PDB file of C-alpha atoms in Angstrom:
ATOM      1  CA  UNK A   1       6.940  -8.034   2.368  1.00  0.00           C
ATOM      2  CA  UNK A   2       8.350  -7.140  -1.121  1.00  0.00           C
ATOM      3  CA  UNK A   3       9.493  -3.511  -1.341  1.00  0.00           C
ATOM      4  CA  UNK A   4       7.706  -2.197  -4.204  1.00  0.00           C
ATOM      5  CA  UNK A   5       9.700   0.834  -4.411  1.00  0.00           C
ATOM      6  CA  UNK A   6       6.186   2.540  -3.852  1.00  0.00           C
ATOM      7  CA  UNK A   7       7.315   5.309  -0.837  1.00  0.00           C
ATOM      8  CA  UNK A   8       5.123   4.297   2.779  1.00  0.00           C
ATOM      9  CA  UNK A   9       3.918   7.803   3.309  1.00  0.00           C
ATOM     10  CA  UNK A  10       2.430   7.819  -0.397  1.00  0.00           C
ATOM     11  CA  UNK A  11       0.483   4.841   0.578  1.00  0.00           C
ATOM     12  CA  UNK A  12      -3.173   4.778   1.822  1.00  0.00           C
ATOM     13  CA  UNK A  13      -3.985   2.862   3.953  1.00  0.00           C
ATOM     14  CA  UNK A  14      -7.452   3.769   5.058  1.00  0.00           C
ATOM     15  CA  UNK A  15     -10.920   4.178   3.926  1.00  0.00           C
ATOM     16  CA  UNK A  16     -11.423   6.366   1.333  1.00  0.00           C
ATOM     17  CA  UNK A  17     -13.412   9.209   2.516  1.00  0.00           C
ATOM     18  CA  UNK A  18     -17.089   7.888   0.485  1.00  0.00           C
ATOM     19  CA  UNK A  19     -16.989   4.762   2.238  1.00  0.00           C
ATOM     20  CA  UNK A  20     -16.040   6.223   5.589  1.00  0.00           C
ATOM     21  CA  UNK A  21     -19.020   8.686   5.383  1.00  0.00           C
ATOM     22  CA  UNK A  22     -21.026   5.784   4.383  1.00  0.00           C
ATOM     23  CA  UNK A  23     -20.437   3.548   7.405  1.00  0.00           C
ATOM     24  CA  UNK A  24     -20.576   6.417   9.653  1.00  0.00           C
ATOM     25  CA  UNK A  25     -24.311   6.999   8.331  1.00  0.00           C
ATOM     26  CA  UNK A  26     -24.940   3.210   8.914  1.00  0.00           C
ATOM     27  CA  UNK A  27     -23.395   3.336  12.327  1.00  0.00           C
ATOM     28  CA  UNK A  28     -25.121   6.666  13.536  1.00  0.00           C
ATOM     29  CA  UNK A  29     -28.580   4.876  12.199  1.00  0.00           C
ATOM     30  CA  UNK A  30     -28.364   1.947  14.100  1.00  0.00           C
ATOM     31  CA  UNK A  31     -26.654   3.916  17.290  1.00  0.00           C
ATOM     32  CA  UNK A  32     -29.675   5.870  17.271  1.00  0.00           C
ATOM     33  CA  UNK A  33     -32.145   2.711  17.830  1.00  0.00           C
ATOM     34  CA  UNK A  34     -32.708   2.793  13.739  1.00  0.00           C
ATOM     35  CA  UNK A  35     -33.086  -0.679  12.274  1.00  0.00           C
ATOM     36  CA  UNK A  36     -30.736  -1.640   9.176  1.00  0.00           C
ATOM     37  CA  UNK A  37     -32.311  -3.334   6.624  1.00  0.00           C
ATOM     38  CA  UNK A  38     -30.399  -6.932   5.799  1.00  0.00           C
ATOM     39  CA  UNK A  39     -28.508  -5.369   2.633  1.00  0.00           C
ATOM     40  CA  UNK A  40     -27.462  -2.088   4.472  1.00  0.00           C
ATOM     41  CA  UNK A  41     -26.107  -4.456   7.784  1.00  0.00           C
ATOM     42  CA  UNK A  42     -24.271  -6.556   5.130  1.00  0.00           C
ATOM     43  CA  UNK A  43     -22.837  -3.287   3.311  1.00  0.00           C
ATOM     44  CA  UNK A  44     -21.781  -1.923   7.008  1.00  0.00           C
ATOM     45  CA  UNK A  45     -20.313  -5.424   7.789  1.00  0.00           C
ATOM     46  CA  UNK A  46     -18.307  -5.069   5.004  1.00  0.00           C
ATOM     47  CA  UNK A  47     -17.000  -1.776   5.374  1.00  0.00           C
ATOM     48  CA  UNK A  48     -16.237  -2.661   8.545  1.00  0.00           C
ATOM     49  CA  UNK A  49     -14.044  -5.826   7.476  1.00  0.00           C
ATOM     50  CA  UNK A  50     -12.780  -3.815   5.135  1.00  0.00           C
ATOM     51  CA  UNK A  51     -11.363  -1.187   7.045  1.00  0.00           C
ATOM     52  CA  UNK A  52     -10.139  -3.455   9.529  1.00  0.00           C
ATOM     53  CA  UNK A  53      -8.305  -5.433   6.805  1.00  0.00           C
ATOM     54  CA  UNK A  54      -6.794  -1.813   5.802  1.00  0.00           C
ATOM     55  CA  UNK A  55      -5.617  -1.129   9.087  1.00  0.00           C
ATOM     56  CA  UNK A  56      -3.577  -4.556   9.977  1.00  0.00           C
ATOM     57  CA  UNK A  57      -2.305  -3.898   6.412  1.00  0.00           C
ATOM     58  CA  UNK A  58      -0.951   0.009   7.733  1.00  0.00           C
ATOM     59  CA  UNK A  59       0.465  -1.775  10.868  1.00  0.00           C
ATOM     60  CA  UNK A  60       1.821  -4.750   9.017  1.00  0.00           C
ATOM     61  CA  UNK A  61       4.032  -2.247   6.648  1.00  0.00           C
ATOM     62  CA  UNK A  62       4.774   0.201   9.487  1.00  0.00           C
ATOM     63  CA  UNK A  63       6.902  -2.823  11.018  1.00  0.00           C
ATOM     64  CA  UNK A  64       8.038  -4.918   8.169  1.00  0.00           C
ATOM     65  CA  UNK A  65      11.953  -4.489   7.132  1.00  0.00           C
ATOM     66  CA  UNK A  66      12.566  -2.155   4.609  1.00  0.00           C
ATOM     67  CA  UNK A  67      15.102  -3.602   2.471  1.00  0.00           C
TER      68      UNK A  67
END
């Protein structure tokens, strides 16, 4: 990984906090027996993708070299 020069801790690497509110609704909706409609499964699908991306992205830089 190319050191950007960009500091780690001034790097997000996480949901921000719209589309984390978002999903949560979607997930408490369909925890609670409520059935998603096919766009709002696809938007929650997403989010969860990309969060997931977003998080092997934190651990990826957590362990690469700093140079």
């Amino acid at each position: 990984m190319e050191n950007l020069g960009i500091p780690f801790e001034s790097t997000r690497f996480q949901l921000p906090e719209t589309a984390q509110q978002r999903l949560q609704t979607l997930l408490s909706r369909q925890e609670a027996g409520e059935e998603l409609t096919a766009r709002e499964r696809k938007e929650a699908e997403g989010l969860l993708g990309f969060s997931e991306l977003l998080s092997l992205l934190h651990l990826h830089a957590r362990h690469a070299p700093l140079n």
